[in-house]
PDB file of C-alpha atoms and ligand atoms in Angstrom:
ATOM      1  CA  UNK A   1      -0.088 310.299-102.832  1.00 89.00           C
ATOM      2  CA  UNK A   2       0.851 313.774-101.675  1.00 91.00           C
ATOM      3  CA  UNK A   3      -1.071 316.218 -99.509  1.00 95.00           C
ATOM      4  CA  UNK A   4       0.078 319.832 -99.481  1.00 96.00           C
ATOM      5  CA  UNK A   5       0.514 321.668 -96.194  1.00 96.00           C
ATOM      6  CA  UNK A   6      -2.407 323.879 -97.156  1.00 96.00           C
ATOM      7  CA  UNK A   7      -4.731 320.915 -97.865  1.00 96.00           C
ATOM      8  CA  UNK A   8      -3.596 319.271 -94.625  1.00 97.00           C
ATOM      9  CA  UNK A   9      -4.647 322.474 -92.834  1.00 96.00           C
ATOM     10  CA  UNK A  10      -8.083 322.310 -94.488  1.00 95.00           C
ATOM     11  CA  UNK A  11      -8.545 318.650 -93.410  1.00 96.00           C
ATOM     12  CA  UNK A  12      -7.311 319.389 -89.878  1.00 96.00           C
ATOM     13  CA  UNK A  13      -9.673 322.353 -89.523  1.00 95.00           C
ATOM     14  CA  UNK A  14     -12.711 320.348 -90.763  1.00 94.00           C
ATOM     15  CA  UNK A  15     -11.851 317.356 -88.563  1.00 94.00           C
ATOM     16  CA  UNK A  16     -11.443 319.616 -85.513  1.00 94.00           C
ATOM     17  CA  UNK A  17     -14.767 321.308 -86.234  1.00 92.00           C
ATOM     18  CA  UNK A  18     -16.584 317.941 -86.355  1.00 90.00           C
ATOM     19  CA  UNK A  19     -14.777 315.869 -83.734  1.00 91.00           C
ATOM     20  CA  UNK A  20     -13.102 318.416 -81.448  1.00 91.00           C
ATOM     21  CA  UNK A  21      -9.783 316.601 -82.001  1.00 93.00           C
ATOM     22  CA  UNK A  22      -6.681 318.550 -83.098  1.00 92.00           C
ATOM     23  CA  UNK A  23      -4.463 317.015 -85.782  1.00 93.00           C
ATOM     24  CA  UNK A  24      -0.909 318.259 -85.288  1.00 93.00           C
ATOM     25  CA  UNK A  25       1.314 318.708 -88.415  1.00 94.00           C
ATOM     26  CA  UNK A  26       3.216 315.527 -87.481  1.00 94.00           C
ATOM     27  CA  UNK A  27       0.053 313.584 -88.372  1.00 94.00           C
ATOM     28  CA  UNK A  28       0.239 314.553 -92.060  1.00 95.00           C
ATOM     29  CA  UNK A  29       1.601 311.160 -93.163  1.00 95.00           C
ATOM     30  CA  UNK A  30      -1.078 309.364 -91.165  1.00 94.00           C
ATOM     31  CA  UNK A  31      -3.784 311.495 -92.818  1.00 96.00           C
ATOM     32  CA  UNK A  32      -2.352 310.652 -96.265  1.00 96.00           C
ATOM     33  CA  UNK A  33      -2.400 306.925 -95.413  1.00 96.00           C
ATOM     34  CA  UNK A  34      -5.996 307.053 -94.192  1.00 95.00           C
ATOM     35  CA  UNK A  35      -7.487 309.205 -96.975  1.00 96.00           C
ATOM     36  CA  UNK A  36      -5.846 307.881-100.125  1.00 95.00           C
ATOM     37  CA  UNK A  37      -8.295 304.959-100.399  1.00 94.00           C
ATOM     38  CA  UNK A  38     -11.202 307.425-100.341  1.00 96.00           C
ATOM     39  CA  UNK A  39      -9.599 309.526-103.087  1.00 96.00           C
ATOM     40  CA  UNK A  40      -8.988 306.425-105.241  1.00 96.00           C
ATOM     41  CA  UNK A  41     -12.613 305.319-104.776  1.00 95.00           C
ATOM     42  CA  UNK A  42     -13.626 308.699-106.155  1.00 93.00           C
ATOM     43  CA  UNK A  43     -11.427 308.154-109.179  1.00 95.00           C
ATOM     44  CA  UNK A  44      -8.807 310.678-108.041  1.00 94.00           C
ATOM     45  CA  UNK A  45      -5.069 310.113-107.796  1.00 93.00           C
ATOM     46  CA  UNK A  46      -4.504 313.417-106.066  1.00 92.00           C
ATOM     47  CA  UNK A  47      -5.344 314.181-102.434  1.00 96.00           C
ATOM     48  CA  UNK A  48      -5.280 317.952-102.906  1.00 96.00           C
ATOM     49  CA  UNK A  49      -8.009 317.575-105.532  1.00 96.00           C
ATOM     50  CA  UNK A  50      -9.965 315.307-103.168  1.00 96.00           C
ATOM     51  CA  UNK A  51      -9.767 317.914-100.395  1.00 96.00           C
ATOM     52  CA  UNK A  52     -10.863 320.599-102.846  1.00 95.00           C
ATOM     53  CA  UNK A  53     -13.905 318.589-103.981  1.00 94.00           C
ATOM     54  CA  UNK A  54     -15.011 317.132-100.663  1.00 92.00           C
ATOM     55  CA  UNK A  55     -14.136 319.561 -97.933  1.00 90.00           C
ATOM     56  CA  UNK A  56     -14.077 322.868 -99.723  1.00 87.00           C
ATOM     57  CA  UNK A  57     -16.966 321.651-101.904  1.00 89.00           C
ATOM     58  CA  UNK A  58     -19.023 320.908 -98.759  1.00 88.00           C
ATOM     59  CA  UNK A  59     -19.836 317.246 -99.581  1.00 91.00           C
ATOM     60  CA  UNK A  60     -21.321 316.358 -96.184  1.00 90.00           C
ATOM     61  CA  UNK A  61     -21.801 312.615 -96.833  1.00 90.00           C
ATOM     62  CA  UNK A  62     -18.181 312.231 -97.935  1.00 92.00           C
ATOM     63  CA  UNK A  63     -17.030 314.320 -94.961  1.00 92.00           C
ATOM     64  CA  UNK A  64     -18.630 311.715 -92.657  1.00 90.00           C
ATOM     65  CA  UNK A  65     -16.438 309.080 -94.378  1.00 92.00           C
ATOM     66  CA  UNK A  66     -13.365 311.279 -93.874  1.00 94.00           C
ATOM     67  CA  UNK A  67     -14.135 311.582 -90.149  1.00 92.00           C
ATOM     68  CA  UNK A  68     -14.730 307.808 -89.946  1.00 90.00           C
ATOM     69  CA  UNK A  69     -11.308 307.173 -91.518  1.00 93.00           C
ATOM     70  CA  UNK A  70      -9.477 309.671 -89.311  1.00 93.00           C
ATOM     71  CA  UNK A  71     -10.770 308.485 -85.940  1.00 91.00           C
ATOM     72  CA  UNK A  72      -8.751 305.802 -84.202  1.00 88.00           C
ATOM     73  CA  UNK A  73     -11.112 302.945 -83.476  1.00 90.00           C
ATOM     74  CA  UNK A  74      -8.813 300.326 -81.978  1.00 90.00           C
ATOM     75  CA  UNK A  75     -10.578 298.330 -79.273  1.00 92.00           C
ATOM     76  CA  UNK A  76     -11.033 294.748 -78.072  1.00 93.00           C
ATOM     77  CA  UNK A  77     -13.073 292.614 -75.695  1.00 95.00           C
ATOM     78  CA  UNK A  78     -12.305 292.989 -71.963  1.00 95.00           C
ATOM     79  CA  UNK A  79      -9.681 295.700 -72.555  1.00 95.00           C
ATOM     80  CA  UNK A  80      -8.171 296.966 -69.269  1.00 95.00           C
ATOM     81  CA  UNK A  81      -9.584 294.131 -67.112  1.00 96.00           C
ATOM     82  CA  UNK A  82      -9.278 296.018 -63.772  1.00 97.00           C
ATOM     83  CA  UNK A  83     -12.432 297.979 -64.700  1.00 98.00           C
ATOM     84  CA  UNK A  84     -14.372 294.764 -65.205  1.00 98.00           C
ATOM     85  CA  UNK A  85     -13.186 293.454 -61.833  1.00 98.00           C
ATOM     86  CA  UNK A  86     -14.322 296.714 -60.166  1.00 98.00           C
ATOM     87  CA  UNK A  87     -17.662 296.474 -61.986  1.00 98.00           C
ATOM     88  CA  UNK A  88     -18.125 292.893 -60.742  1.00 98.00           C
ATOM     89  CA  UNK A  89     -17.684 294.024 -57.109  1.00 97.00           C
ATOM     90  CA  UNK A  90     -20.199 296.858 -57.654  1.00 97.00           C
ATOM     91  CA  UNK A  91     -22.703 294.339 -58.990  1.00 95.00           C
ATOM     92  CA  UNK A  92     -22.306 292.126 -55.950  1.00 92.00           C
ATOM     93  CA  UNK A  93     -23.293 295.120 -53.735  1.00 90.00           C
ATOM     94  CA  UNK A  94     -26.119 296.491 -55.874  1.00 90.00           C
ATOM     95  CA  UNK A  95     -29.685 296.940 -54.633  1.00 85.00           C
ATOM     96  CA  UNK A  96     -31.804 294.266 -56.305  1.00 82.00           C
ATOM     97  CA  UNK A  97     -34.925 295.487 -58.095  1.00 86.00           C
ATOM     98  CA  UNK A  98     -33.339 298.542 -59.722  1.00 90.00           C
ATOM     99  CA  UNK A  99     -32.244 298.477 -63.340  1.00 95.00           C
ATOM    100  CA  UNK A 100     -28.451 298.693 -63.684  1.00 97.00           C
ATOM    101  CA  UNK A 101     -27.481 301.072 -66.516  1.00 98.00           C
ATOM    102  CA  UNK A 102     -24.082 301.439 -68.172  1.00 98.00           C
ATOM    103  CA  UNK A 103     -22.965 303.840 -70.912  1.00 98.00           C
ATOM    104  CA  UNK A 104     -20.074 302.948 -73.182  1.00 98.00           C
ATOM    105  CA  UNK A 105     -19.186 306.438 -74.421  1.00 98.00           C
ATOM    106  CA  UNK A 106     -16.899 306.216 -77.478  1.00 97.00           C
ATOM    107  CA  UNK A 107     -17.939 302.585 -77.978  1.00 98.00           C
ATOM    108  CA  UNK A 108     -16.135 302.156 -81.320  1.00 97.00           C
ATOM    109  CA  UNK A 109     -17.215 298.839 -82.915  1.00 97.00           C
ATOM    110  CA  UNK A 110     -18.961 297.649 -79.736  1.00 98.00           C
ATOM    111  CA  UNK A 111     -16.496 295.262 -78.091  1.00 97.00           C
ATOM    112  CA  UNK A 112     -16.480 297.277 -74.834  1.00 98.00           C
ATOM    113  CA  UNK A 113     -20.300 297.405 -74.623  1.00 98.00           C
ATOM    114  CA  UNK A 114     -20.667 293.655 -75.286  1.00 98.00           C
ATOM    115  CA  UNK A 115     -17.936 292.806 -72.753  1.00 98.00           C
ATOM    116  CA  UNK A 116     -19.932 294.758 -70.144  1.00 98.00           C
ATOM    117  CA  UNK A 117     -23.108 292.996 -71.329  1.00 98.00           C
ATOM    118  CA  UNK A 118     -21.541 289.555 -70.769  1.00 98.00           C
ATOM    119  CA  UNK A 119     -20.541 290.498 -67.234  1.00 98.00           C
ATOM    120  CA  UNK A 120     -23.971 291.964 -66.411  1.00 98.00           C
ATOM    121  CA  UNK A 121     -25.793 288.950 -67.863  1.00 98.00           C
ATOM    122  CA  UNK A 122     -23.559 286.653 -65.834  1.00 97.00           C
ATOM    123  CA  UNK A 123     -23.951 288.534 -62.520  1.00 96.00           C
ATOM    124  CA  UNK A 124     -27.536 289.854 -62.823  1.00 95.00           C
ATOM    125  CA  UNK A 125     -29.228 287.553 -65.336  1.00 95.00           C
ATOM    126  CA  UNK A 126     -30.791 288.121 -68.753  1.00 95.00           C
ATOM    127  CA  UNK A 127     -32.815 291.179 -67.630  1.00 94.00           C
ATOM    128  CA  UNK A 128     -32.599 294.030 -65.129  1.00 95.00           C
ATOM    129  CA  UNK A 129     -29.832 295.892 -66.945  1.00 97.00           C
ATOM    130  CA  UNK A 130     -29.316 298.041 -70.017  1.00 98.00           C
ATOM    131  CA  UNK A 131     -26.303 299.338 -71.942  1.00 98.00           C
ATOM    132  CA  UNK A 132     -26.075 302.286 -74.308  1.00 98.00           C
ATOM    133  CA  UNK A 133     -23.075 302.624 -76.629  1.00 98.00           C
ATOM    134  CA  UNK A 134     -22.341 305.885 -78.433  1.00 98.00           C
ATOM    135  CA  UNK A 135     -19.674 306.909 -80.920  1.00 97.00           C
ATOM    136  CA  UNK A 136     -18.926 309.798 -83.250  1.00 95.00           C
ATOM    137  CA  UNK A 137     -18.366 307.463 -86.189  1.00 93.00           C
ATOM    138  CA  UNK A 138     -21.504 306.249 -87.963  1.00 92.00           C
ATOM    139  CA  UNK A 139     -19.510 303.380 -89.517  1.00 93.00           C
ATOM    140  CA  UNK A 140     -18.538 302.219 -86.006  1.00 95.00           C
ATOM    141  CA  UNK A 141     -22.128 302.489 -84.755  1.00 97.00           C
ATOM    142  CA  UNK A 142     -23.304 300.338 -87.694  1.00 97.00           C
ATOM    143  CA  UNK A 143     -20.599 297.737 -87.030  1.00 97.00           C
ATOM    144  CA  UNK A 144     -21.438 297.661 -83.310  1.00 98.00           C
ATOM    145  CA  UNK A 145     -25.117 297.067 -84.002  1.00 98.00           C
ATOM    146  CA  UNK A 146     -24.250 293.941 -86.020  1.00 97.00           C
ATOM    147  CA  UNK A 147     -22.235 292.380 -83.172  1.00 98.00           C
ATOM    148  CA  UNK A 148     -20.243 290.247 -85.629  1.00 97.00           C
ATOM    149  CA  UNK A 149     -16.477 289.948 -85.066  1.00 97.00           C
ATOM    150  CA  UNK A 150     -13.459 288.078 -86.415  1.00 94.00           C
ATOM    151  CA  UNK A 151     -12.430 285.312 -84.026  1.00 92.00           C
ATOM    152  CA  UNK A 152      -9.114 286.967 -83.105  1.00 89.00           C
ATOM    153  CA  UNK A 153     -11.016 289.840 -81.421  1.00 88.00           C
ATOM    154  CA  UNK A 154     -12.173 287.374 -78.770  1.00 88.00           C
ATOM    155  CA  UNK A 155      -8.778 287.462 -77.035  1.00 84.00           C
ATOM    156  CA  UNK A 156      -9.412 288.423 -73.429  1.00 88.00           C
ATOM    157  CA  UNK A 157     -12.840 286.759 -73.398  1.00 95.00           C
ATOM    158  CA  UNK A 158     -13.131 283.623 -71.265  1.00 96.00           C
ATOM    159  CA  UNK A 159     -14.057 280.404 -73.107  1.00 95.00           C
ATOM    160  CA  UNK A 160     -17.061 280.130 -70.754  1.00 97.00           C
ATOM    161  CA  UNK A 161     -18.382 283.547 -71.856  1.00 98.00           C
ATOM    162  CA  UNK A 162     -17.719 282.733 -75.507  1.00 97.00           C
ATOM    163  CA  UNK A 163     -19.753 279.542 -75.153  1.00 97.00           C
ATOM    164  CA  UNK A 164     -22.578 281.184 -73.212  1.00 97.00           C
ATOM    165  CA  UNK A 165     -22.967 284.495 -75.059  1.00 98.00           C
ATOM    166  CA  UNK A 166     -21.623 284.054 -78.603  1.00 97.00           C
ATOM    167  CA  UNK A 167     -22.339 281.907 -81.628  1.00 97.00           C
ATOM    168  CA  UNK A 168     -19.509 280.602 -83.788  1.00 94.00           C
ATOM    169  CA  UNK A 169     -19.984 281.431 -87.487  1.00 94.00           C
ATOM    170  CA  UNK A 170     -20.008 278.845 -90.254  1.00 94.00           C
ATOM    171  CA  UNK A 171     -20.092 278.957 -94.050  1.00 95.00           C
ATOM    172  CA  UNK A 172     -19.503 282.572 -95.137  1.00 94.00           C
ATOM    173  CA  UNK A 173     -19.084 283.509 -91.447  1.00 94.00           C
ATOM    174  CA  UNK A 174     -16.351 280.947 -90.787  1.00 95.00           C
ATOM    175  CA  UNK A 175     -13.687 282.529 -88.548  1.00 95.00           C
ATOM    176  CA  UNK A 176     -16.221 284.954 -87.030  1.00 97.00           C
ATOM    177  CA  UNK A 177     -18.548 284.980 -84.047  1.00 97.00           C
ATOM    178  CA  UNK A 178     -21.850 286.706 -83.418  1.00 97.00           C
ATOM    179  CA  UNK A 179     -22.912 288.083 -80.035  1.00 98.00           C
ATOM    180  CA  UNK A 180     -26.159 286.310 -79.017  1.00 97.00           C
ATOM    181  CA  UNK A 181     -29.490 287.953 -79.781  1.00 97.00           C
ATOM    182  CA  UNK A 182     -30.515 287.875 -76.092  1.00 96.00           C
ATOM    183  CA  UNK A 183     -27.450 289.912 -75.144  1.00 97.00           C
ATOM    184  CA  UNK A 184     -27.838 292.321 -78.080  1.00 98.00           C
ATOM    185  CA  UNK A 185     -31.455 292.989 -77.042  1.00 97.00           C
ATOM    186  CA  UNK A 186     -30.221 294.867 -73.961  1.00 98.00           C
ATOM    187  CA  UNK A 187     -27.557 296.888 -75.771  1.00 98.00           C
ATOM    188  CA  UNK A 188     -28.306 299.771 -78.114  1.00 98.00           C
ATOM    189  CA  UNK A 189     -25.954 301.983 -80.094  1.00 98.00           C
ATOM    190  CA  UNK A 190     -26.476 305.592 -81.170  1.00 97.00           C
ATOM    191  CA  UNK A 191     -24.295 308.138 -82.889  1.00 96.00           C
ATOM    192  CA  UNK A 192     -23.288 310.956 -80.526  1.00 97.00           C
ATOM    193  CA  UNK A 193     -20.544 313.542 -80.427  1.00 96.00           C
ATOM    194  CA  UNK A 194     -19.003 314.014 -76.979  1.00 97.00           C
ATOM    195  CA  UNK A 195     -18.120 317.619 -77.801  1.00 95.00           C
ATOM    196  CA  UNK A 196     -21.731 318.585 -78.498  1.00 95.00           C
ATOM    197  CA  UNK A 197     -25.095 318.382 -76.728  1.00 95.00           C
ATOM    198  CA  UNK A 198     -25.619 314.725 -75.837  1.00 97.00           C
ATOM    199  CA  UNK A 199     -28.813 312.800 -76.599  1.00 96.00           C
ATOM    200  CA  UNK A 200     -31.321 312.351 -73.793  1.00 95.00           C
ATOM    201  CA  UNK A 201     -30.284 308.971 -72.376  1.00 97.00           C
ATOM    202  CA  UNK A 202     -31.154 309.205 -68.664  1.00 97.00           C
ATOM    203  CA  UNK A 203     -28.533 308.575 -65.974  1.00 98.00           C
ATOM    204  CA  UNK A 204     -26.120 305.673 -65.605  1.00 98.00           C
ATOM    205  CA  UNK A 205     -24.621 303.702 -62.724  1.00 98.00           C
ATOM    206  CA  UNK A 206     -21.315 303.487 -64.587  1.00 98.00           C
ATOM    207  CA  UNK A 207     -19.908 305.363 -67.581  1.00 98.00           C
ATOM    208  CA  UNK A 208     -16.986 303.923 -69.557  1.00 98.00           C
ATOM    209  CA  UNK A 209     -15.193 306.899 -71.175  1.00 98.00           C
ATOM    210  CA  UNK A 210     -12.045 305.071 -72.140  1.00 98.00           C
ATOM    211  CA  UNK A 211      -9.293 305.708 -74.668  1.00 96.00           C
ATOM    212  CA  UNK A 212     -10.895 308.763 -76.216  1.00 96.00           C
ATOM    213  CA  UNK A 213      -9.914 311.640 -73.876  1.00 95.00           C
ATOM    214  CA  UNK A 214      -6.314 311.034 -74.912  1.00 92.00           C
ATOM    215  CA  UNK A 215      -7.056 312.743 -78.258  1.00 91.00           C
ATOM    216  CA  UNK A 216      -8.140 316.027 -76.660  1.00 92.00           C
ATOM    217  CA  UNK A 217      -6.363 319.088 -75.232  1.00 91.00           C
ATOM    218  CA  UNK A 218      -6.904 319.642 -71.461  1.00 93.00           C
ATOM    219  CA  UNK A 219      -9.652 322.275 -71.977  1.00 94.00           C
ATOM    220  CA  UNK A 220     -11.605 320.098 -74.406  1.00 94.00           C
ATOM    221  CA  UNK A 221     -11.081 317.086 -72.119  1.00 96.00           C
ATOM    222  CA  UNK A 222     -12.532 318.975 -69.152  1.00 97.00           C
ATOM    223  CA  UNK A 223     -15.412 320.173 -71.297  1.00 97.00           C
ATOM    224  CA  UNK A 224     -16.280 316.548 -72.210  1.00 97.00           C
ATOM    225  CA  UNK A 225     -16.075 315.359 -68.596  1.00 98.00           C
ATOM    226  CA  UNK A 226     -18.330 318.256 -67.492  1.00 97.00           C
ATOM    227  CA  UNK A 227     -20.858 317.267 -70.170  1.00 97.00           C
ATOM    228  CA  UNK A 228     -20.719 313.570 -69.227  1.00 98.00           C
ATOM    229  CA  UNK A 229     -20.756 313.940 -65.391  1.00 98.00           C
ATOM    230  CA  UNK A 230     -24.453 314.907 -65.007  1.00 97.00           C
ATOM    231  CA  UNK A 231     -25.319 311.616 -66.720  1.00 98.00           C
ATOM    232  CA  UNK A 232     -23.686 309.641 -63.892  1.00 98.00           C
ATOM    233  CA  UNK A 233     -26.080 308.815 -61.037  1.00 97.00           C
ATOM    234  CA  UNK A 234     -24.962 310.293 -57.703  1.00 97.00           C
ATOM    235  CA  UNK A 235     -22.843 307.523 -56.169  1.00 96.00           C
ATOM    236  CA  UNK A 236     -22.060 306.202 -59.662  1.00 97.00           C
ATOM    237  CA  UNK A 237     -18.675 305.886 -61.399  1.00 98.00           C
ATOM    238  CA  UNK A 238     -16.708 307.114 -64.393  1.00 98.00           C
ATOM    239  CA  UNK A 239     -13.988 304.899 -65.877  1.00 98.00           C
ATOM    240  CA  UNK A 240     -11.270 306.422 -68.066  1.00 98.00           C
ATOM    241  CA  UNK A 241      -8.443 304.698 -69.958  1.00 96.00           C
ATOM    242  CA  UNK A 242      -5.446 303.955 -67.744  1.00 94.00           C
ATOM    243  CA  UNK A 243      -3.310 306.496 -69.623  1.00 91.00           C
ATOM    244  CA  UNK A 244      -5.942 309.236 -69.275  1.00 92.00           C
ATOM    245  CA  UNK A 245      -5.565 310.859 -65.884  1.00 87.00           C
ATOM    246  CA  UNK A 246      -8.062 313.521 -64.848  1.00 95.00           C
ATOM    247  CA  UNK A 247      -6.184 314.357 -61.653  1.00 87.00           C
ATOM    248  CA  UNK A 248      -4.952 317.773 -62.853  1.00 91.00           C
ATOM    249  CA  UNK A 249      -8.442 318.864 -63.960  1.00 95.00           C
ATOM    250  CA  UNK A 250     -11.191 320.406 -61.758  1.00 96.00           C
ATOM    251  CA  UNK A 251     -13.807 317.788 -62.718  1.00 96.00           C
ATOM    252  CA  UNK A 252     -15.627 317.680 -59.356  1.00 96.00           C
ATOM    253  CA  UNK A 253     -15.257 313.866 -59.367  1.00 97.00           C
ATOM    254  CA  UNK A 254     -13.377 311.861 -56.730  1.00 97.00           C
ATOM    255  CA  UNK A 255     -10.544 309.580 -57.819  1.00 96.00           C
ATOM    256  CA  UNK A 256     -11.133 306.297 -55.955  1.00 96.00           C
ATOM    257  CA  UNK A 257      -8.775 303.950 -57.829  1.00 96.00           C
ATOM    258  CA  UNK A 258      -6.518 304.221 -60.917  1.00 95.00           C
ATOM    259  CA  UNK A 259      -8.721 305.487 -63.797  1.00 97.00           C
ATOM    260  CA  UNK A 260     -11.883 305.220 -61.639  1.00 97.00           C
ATOM    261  CA  UNK A 261     -13.774 308.335 -60.488  1.00 98.00           C
ATOM    262  CA  UNK A 262     -16.859 308.585 -58.275  1.00 98.00           C
ATOM    263  CA  UNK A 263     -19.644 311.121 -58.533  1.00 97.00           C
ATOM    264  CA  UNK A 264     -20.144 311.762 -54.837  1.00 90.00           C
TER     265      UNK A 264
HETATM  266  C1  LIG B   1      -9.765 304.023 -79.443  1.00 69.24           C
HETATM  267  S1  LIG B   1     -11.517 303.990 -79.553  1.00 69.24           S
HETATM  268  C2  LIG B   1     -11.958 303.560 -77.889  1.00 69.24           C
HETATM  269  C3  LIG B   1     -12.911 302.389 -77.831  1.00 69.24           C
HETATM  270  C4  LIG B   1     -13.211 301.846 -76.434  1.00 69.24           C
HETATM  271  N1  LIG B   1     -13.780 302.857 -75.586  1.00 69.24           N
HETATM  272  C5  LIG B   1     -11.972 301.262 -75.811  1.00 69.24           C
HETATM  273  O1  LIG B   1     -11.471 301.780 -74.820  1.00 69.24           O
HETATM  274  O2  LIG B   1     -11.498 300.241 -76.305  1.00 69.24           O
HETATM  275  C6  LIG B   1     -11.890 305.749 -79.622  1.00 69.24           C
HETATM  276  C7  LIG B   1     -13.279 306.029 -80.178  1.00 69.24           C
HETATM  277  O3  LIG B   1     -13.606 307.391 -79.876  1.00 69.24           O
HETATM  278  C8  LIG B   1     -14.433 307.867 -80.902  1.00 69.24           C
HETATM  279  N2  LIG B   1     -14.463 309.351 -80.861  1.00 69.24           N
HETATM  280  C9  LIG B   1     -13.490 310.226 -81.228  1.00 69.24           C
HETATM  281  N3  LIG B   1     -13.893 311.495 -81.075  1.00 69.24           N
HETATM  282  C10 LIG B   1     -15.162 311.422 -80.584  1.00 69.24           C
HETATM  283  C11 LIG B   1     -16.138 312.407 -80.243  1.00 69.24           C
HETATM  284  N4  LIG B   1     -15.886 313.722 -80.371  1.00 69.24           N
HETATM  285  N5  LIG B   1     -17.344 311.986 -79.793  1.00 69.24           N
HETATM  286  C12 LIG B   1     -17.609 310.644 -79.688  1.00 69.24           C
HETATM  287  N6  LIG B   1     -16.734 309.681 -80.000  1.00 69.24           N
HETATM  288  C13 LIG B   1     -15.529 310.054 -80.450  1.00 69.24           C
HETATM  289  C14 LIG B   1     -13.811 307.299 -82.163  1.00 69.24           C
HETATM  290  O4  LIG B   1     -14.718 307.271 -83.240  1.00 69.24           O
HETATM  291  C15 LIG B   1     -13.375 305.911 -81.689  1.00 69.24           C
HETATM  292  O5  LIG B   1     -14.321 304.909 -82.035  1.00 69.24           O
END
């Protein structure tokens, strides 16, 4: 399918308005690849017509699907393990009796939040901790709430954790695993846009803000970090993806290790 330069501009403008992410002209082919299935489902063989109907026509429900398709949701269990090692040392020093709270901002389909949950359950026990996961994409939030994954996503998860915290699927769920109910009870997911006012979630000991800042220009990146920082407890930490340095930005946070920042 084809997408004219003009229609690409309309999609890029709408996507930027909703997500805060800029789509450069070089992404036109990627946009075509991601949206053609949506056009076909609507009985259209023409992306320009789809853009006309959905975006110019102001179809809000369909626009949510467009945003879901255009966000990059790649994630997996125990991605960037150095953060989990740092978290484990924090847990060994924590004051007992206080609830340990972690926010997985941009949680995608939930693998990051459940990886944290496994570590917290292992080091603290079944209670005394809570995790909130948020993402722009409603489809991702729905998937995360289910906690059901194809087996190959488990790479990076120790066999001991798989045995302790997950259930192997059978019958129609053959080849999948489900995160245990006990673990899911301490993890909740909500839709939230990092470029807008955030929901009232309280403060967190650690915030994972990983592999999402990469999609933003420096100003927008700083704006997100400034919005997220007040939700970190004083003395708490912000983790970013290892390719997402904040060092050139006046965030007010202290870089203590690669991709780890303290709110001092
Ligand atoms: C590549 S995933 C990162 C998942 C996980 N944090 C990780 O490191 O594996 C990026 C996620 O950011 C989300 N995202 C993009 N723009 C966002 C925004 N403005 N607000 C909240 N989430 C956003 C996308 O929907 C996507 O699920």
